[in-house]
JSON list of C-alpha atoms in Angstrom, two decimals:
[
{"chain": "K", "resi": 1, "resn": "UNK", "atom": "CA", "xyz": [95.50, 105.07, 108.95]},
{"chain": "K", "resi": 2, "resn": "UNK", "atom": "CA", "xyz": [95.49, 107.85, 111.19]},
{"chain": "K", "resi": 3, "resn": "UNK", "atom": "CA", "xyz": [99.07, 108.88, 110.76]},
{"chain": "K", "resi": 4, "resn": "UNK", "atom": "CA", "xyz": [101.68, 108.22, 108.05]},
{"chain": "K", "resi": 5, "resn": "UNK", "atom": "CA", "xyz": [104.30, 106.02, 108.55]},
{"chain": "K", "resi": 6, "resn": "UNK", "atom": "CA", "xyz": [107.86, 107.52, 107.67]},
{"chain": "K", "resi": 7, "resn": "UNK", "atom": "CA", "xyz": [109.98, 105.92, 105.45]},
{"chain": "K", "resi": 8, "resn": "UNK", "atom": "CA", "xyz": [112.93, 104.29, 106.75]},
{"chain": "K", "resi": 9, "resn": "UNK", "atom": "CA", "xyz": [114.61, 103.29, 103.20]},
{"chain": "K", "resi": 10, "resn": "UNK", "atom": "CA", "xyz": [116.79, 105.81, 101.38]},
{"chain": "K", "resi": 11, "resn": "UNK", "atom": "CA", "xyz": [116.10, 107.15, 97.67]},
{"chain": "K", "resi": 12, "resn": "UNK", "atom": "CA", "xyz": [118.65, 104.36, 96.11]},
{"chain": "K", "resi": 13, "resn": "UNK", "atom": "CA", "xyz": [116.38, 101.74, 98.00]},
{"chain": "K", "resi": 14, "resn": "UNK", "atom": "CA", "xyz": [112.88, 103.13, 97.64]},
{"chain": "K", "resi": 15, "resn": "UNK", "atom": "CA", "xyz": [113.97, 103.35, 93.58]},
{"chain": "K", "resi": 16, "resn": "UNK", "atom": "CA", "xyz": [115.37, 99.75, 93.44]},
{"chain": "K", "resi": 17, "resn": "UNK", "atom": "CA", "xyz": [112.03, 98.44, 94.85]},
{"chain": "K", "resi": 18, "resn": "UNK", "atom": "CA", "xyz": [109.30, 100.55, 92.83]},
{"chain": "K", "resi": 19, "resn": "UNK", "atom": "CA", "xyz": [111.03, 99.97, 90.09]},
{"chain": "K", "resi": 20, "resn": "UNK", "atom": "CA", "xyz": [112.12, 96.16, 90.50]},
{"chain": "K", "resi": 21, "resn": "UNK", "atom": "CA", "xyz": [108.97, 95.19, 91.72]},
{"chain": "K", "resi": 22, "resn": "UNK", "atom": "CA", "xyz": [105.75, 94.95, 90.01]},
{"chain": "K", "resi": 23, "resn": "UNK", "atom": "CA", "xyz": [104.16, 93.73, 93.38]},
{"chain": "K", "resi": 24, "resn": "UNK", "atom": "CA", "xyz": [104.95, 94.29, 96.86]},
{"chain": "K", "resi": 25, "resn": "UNK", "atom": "CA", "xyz": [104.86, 92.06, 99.66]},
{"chain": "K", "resi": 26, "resn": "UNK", "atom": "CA", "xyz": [105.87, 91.47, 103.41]},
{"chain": "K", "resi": 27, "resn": "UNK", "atom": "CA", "xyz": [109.99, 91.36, 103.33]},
{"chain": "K", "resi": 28, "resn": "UNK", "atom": "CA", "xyz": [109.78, 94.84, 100.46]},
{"chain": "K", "resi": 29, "resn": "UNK", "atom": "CA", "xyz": [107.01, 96.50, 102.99]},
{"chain": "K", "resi": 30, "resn": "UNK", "atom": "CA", "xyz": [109.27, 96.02, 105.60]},
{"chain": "K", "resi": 31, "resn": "UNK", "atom": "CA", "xyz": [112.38, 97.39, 103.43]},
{"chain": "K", "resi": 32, "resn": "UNK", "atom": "CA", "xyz": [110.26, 100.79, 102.74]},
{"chain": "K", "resi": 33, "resn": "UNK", "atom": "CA", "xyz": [109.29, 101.25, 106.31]},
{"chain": "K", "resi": 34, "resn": "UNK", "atom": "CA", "xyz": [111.84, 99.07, 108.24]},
{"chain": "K", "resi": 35, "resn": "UNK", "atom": "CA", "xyz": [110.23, 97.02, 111.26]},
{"chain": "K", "resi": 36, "resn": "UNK", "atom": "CA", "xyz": [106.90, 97.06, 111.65]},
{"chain": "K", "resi": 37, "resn": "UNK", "atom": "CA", "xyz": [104.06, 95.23, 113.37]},
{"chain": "K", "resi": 38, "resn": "UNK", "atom": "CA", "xyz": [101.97, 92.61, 111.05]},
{"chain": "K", "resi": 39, "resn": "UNK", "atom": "CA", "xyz": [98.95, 95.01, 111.87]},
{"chain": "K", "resi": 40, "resn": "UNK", "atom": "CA", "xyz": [100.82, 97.89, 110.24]},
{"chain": "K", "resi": 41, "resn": "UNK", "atom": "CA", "xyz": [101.44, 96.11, 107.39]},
{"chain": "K", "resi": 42, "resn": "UNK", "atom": "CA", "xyz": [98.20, 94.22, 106.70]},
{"chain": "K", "resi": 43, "resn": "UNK", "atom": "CA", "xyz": [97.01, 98.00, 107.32]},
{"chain": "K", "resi": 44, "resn": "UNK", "atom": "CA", "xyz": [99.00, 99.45, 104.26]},
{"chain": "K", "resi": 45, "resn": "UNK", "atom": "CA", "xyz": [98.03, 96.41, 101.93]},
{"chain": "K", "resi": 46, "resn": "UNK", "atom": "CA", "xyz": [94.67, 97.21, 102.74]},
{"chain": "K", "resi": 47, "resn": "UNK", "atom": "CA", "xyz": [94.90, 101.26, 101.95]},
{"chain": "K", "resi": 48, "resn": "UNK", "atom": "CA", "xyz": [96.92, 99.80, 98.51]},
{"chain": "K", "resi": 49, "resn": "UNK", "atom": "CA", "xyz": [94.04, 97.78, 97.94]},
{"chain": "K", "resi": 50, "resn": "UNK", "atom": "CA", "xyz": [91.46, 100.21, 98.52]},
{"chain": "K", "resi": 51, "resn": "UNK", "atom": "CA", "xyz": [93.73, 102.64, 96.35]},
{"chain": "K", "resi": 52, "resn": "UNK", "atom": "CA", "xyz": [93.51, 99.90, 93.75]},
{"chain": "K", "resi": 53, "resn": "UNK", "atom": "CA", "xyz": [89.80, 99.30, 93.92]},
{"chain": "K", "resi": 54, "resn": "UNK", "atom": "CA", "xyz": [89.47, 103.20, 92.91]},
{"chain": "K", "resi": 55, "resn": "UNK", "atom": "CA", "xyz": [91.08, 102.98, 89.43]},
{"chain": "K", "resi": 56, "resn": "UNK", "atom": "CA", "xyz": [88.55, 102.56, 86.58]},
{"chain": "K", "resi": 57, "resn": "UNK", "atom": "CA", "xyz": [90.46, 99.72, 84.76]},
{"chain": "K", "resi": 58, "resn": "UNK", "atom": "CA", "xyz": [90.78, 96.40, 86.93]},
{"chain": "K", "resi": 59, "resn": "UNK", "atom": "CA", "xyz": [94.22, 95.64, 88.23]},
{"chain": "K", "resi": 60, "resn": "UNK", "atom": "CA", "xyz": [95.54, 92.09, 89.08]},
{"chain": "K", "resi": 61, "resn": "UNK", "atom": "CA", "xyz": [97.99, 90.69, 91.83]},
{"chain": "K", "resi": 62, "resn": "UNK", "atom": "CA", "xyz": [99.97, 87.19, 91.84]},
{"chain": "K", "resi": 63, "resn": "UNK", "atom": "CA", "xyz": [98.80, 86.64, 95.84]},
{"chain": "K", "resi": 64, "resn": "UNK", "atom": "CA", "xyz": [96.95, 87.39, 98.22]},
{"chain": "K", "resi": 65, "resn": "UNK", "atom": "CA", "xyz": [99.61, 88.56, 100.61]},
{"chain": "K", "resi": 66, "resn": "UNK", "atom": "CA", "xyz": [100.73, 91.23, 97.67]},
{"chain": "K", "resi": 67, "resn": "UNK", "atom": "CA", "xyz": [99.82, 95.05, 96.33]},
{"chain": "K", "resi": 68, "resn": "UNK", "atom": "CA", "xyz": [100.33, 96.56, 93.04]},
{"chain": "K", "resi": 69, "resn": "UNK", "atom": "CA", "xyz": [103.36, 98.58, 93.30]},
{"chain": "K", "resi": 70, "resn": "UNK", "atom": "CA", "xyz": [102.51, 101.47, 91.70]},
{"chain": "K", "resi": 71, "resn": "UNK", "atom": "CA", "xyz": [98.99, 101.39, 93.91]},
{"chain": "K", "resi": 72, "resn": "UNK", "atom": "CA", "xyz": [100.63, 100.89, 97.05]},
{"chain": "K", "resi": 73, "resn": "UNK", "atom": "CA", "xyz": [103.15, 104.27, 96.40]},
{"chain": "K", "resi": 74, "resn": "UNK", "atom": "CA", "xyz": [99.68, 105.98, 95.53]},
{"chain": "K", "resi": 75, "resn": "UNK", "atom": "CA", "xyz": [98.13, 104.93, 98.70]},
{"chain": "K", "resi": 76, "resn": "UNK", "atom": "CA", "xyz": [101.09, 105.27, 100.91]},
{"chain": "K", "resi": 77, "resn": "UNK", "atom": "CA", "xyz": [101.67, 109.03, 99.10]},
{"chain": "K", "resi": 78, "resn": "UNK", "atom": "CA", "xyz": [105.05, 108.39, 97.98]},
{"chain": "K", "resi": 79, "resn": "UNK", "atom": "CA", "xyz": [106.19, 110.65, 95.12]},
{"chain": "K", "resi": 80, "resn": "UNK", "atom": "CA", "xyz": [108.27, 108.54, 92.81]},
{"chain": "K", "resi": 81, "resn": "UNK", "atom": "CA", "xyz": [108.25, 111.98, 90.66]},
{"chain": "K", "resi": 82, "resn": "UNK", "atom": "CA", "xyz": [110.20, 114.04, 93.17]},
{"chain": "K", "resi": 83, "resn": "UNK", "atom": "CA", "xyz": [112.47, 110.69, 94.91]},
{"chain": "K", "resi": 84, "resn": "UNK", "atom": "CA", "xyz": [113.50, 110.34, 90.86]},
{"chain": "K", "resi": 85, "resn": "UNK", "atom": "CA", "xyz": [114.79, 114.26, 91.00]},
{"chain": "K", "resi": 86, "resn": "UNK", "atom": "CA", "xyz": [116.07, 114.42, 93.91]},
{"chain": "K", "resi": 87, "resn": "UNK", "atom": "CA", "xyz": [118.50, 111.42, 93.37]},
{"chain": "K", "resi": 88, "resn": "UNK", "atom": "CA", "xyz": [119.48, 113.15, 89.86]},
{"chain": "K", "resi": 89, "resn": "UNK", "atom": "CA", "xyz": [120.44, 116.32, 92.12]},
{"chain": "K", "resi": 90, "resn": "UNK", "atom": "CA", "xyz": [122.14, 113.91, 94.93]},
{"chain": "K", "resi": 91, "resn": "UNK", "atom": "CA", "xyz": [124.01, 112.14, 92.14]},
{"chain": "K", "resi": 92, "resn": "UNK", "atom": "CA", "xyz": [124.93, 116.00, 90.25]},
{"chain": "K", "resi": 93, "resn": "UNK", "atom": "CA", "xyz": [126.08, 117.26, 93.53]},
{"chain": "K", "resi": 94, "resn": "UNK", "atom": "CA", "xyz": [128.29, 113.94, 94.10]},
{"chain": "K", "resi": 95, "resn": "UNK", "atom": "CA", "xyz": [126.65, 113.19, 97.59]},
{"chain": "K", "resi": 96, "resn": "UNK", "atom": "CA", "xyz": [125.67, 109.95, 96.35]},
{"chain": "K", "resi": 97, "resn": "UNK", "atom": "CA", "xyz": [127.17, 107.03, 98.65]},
{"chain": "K", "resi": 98, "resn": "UNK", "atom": "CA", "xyz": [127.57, 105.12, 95.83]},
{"chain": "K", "resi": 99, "resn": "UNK", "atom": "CA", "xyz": [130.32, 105.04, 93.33]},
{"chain": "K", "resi": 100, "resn": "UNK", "atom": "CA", "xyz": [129.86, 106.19, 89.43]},
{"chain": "K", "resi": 101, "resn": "UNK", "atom": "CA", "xyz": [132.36, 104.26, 86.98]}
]
């Protein structure tokens, strides 16, 4: 793709979904990078696909209208890495929207 798409989720939701989700498809696409044309989307399957193509040892999906999660955040350059620290800082700083018990 020419340009990258920005993210529409927040850190709590782009977490939940990497890390729920061995496989992405159409409705958790659309949760990453809210509404979207079907082009878009078959677009970023294909650059997941592509990313997975390039790993030496062979990785499966359930469907053909799904990507390999961890592929797909490759391809789409999202850093799970930094999105992990900087909810741990978030949280620290108590500017989480969310409640601790």
């Amino acid at each position: 793709m020419g340009r990258r798409l920005q993210l529409k989720a927040d850190i709590e939701t782009i977490l939940r979904i990497y890390y729920s989700n061995p496989e992405l498809g159409t409705a958790e696409i659309k949760e990453l990078f809210g509404d979207i044309a079907p082009s878009t989307i078959t677009k970023l399957r294909n650059e997941a696909r592509a990313e997975t193509a390039r790993q030496e040892e062979k990785i499966l999906t359930f469907g053909s209208y799904t990507v390999n999660t961890e592929m797909a955040f490759k391809a789409w350059h999202i850093d799970i890495e930094d999105l992990e620290k900087r909810h741990q800082k978030i949280r620290r700083l108590k500017l989480s929207s969310t409640k601790e018990a």
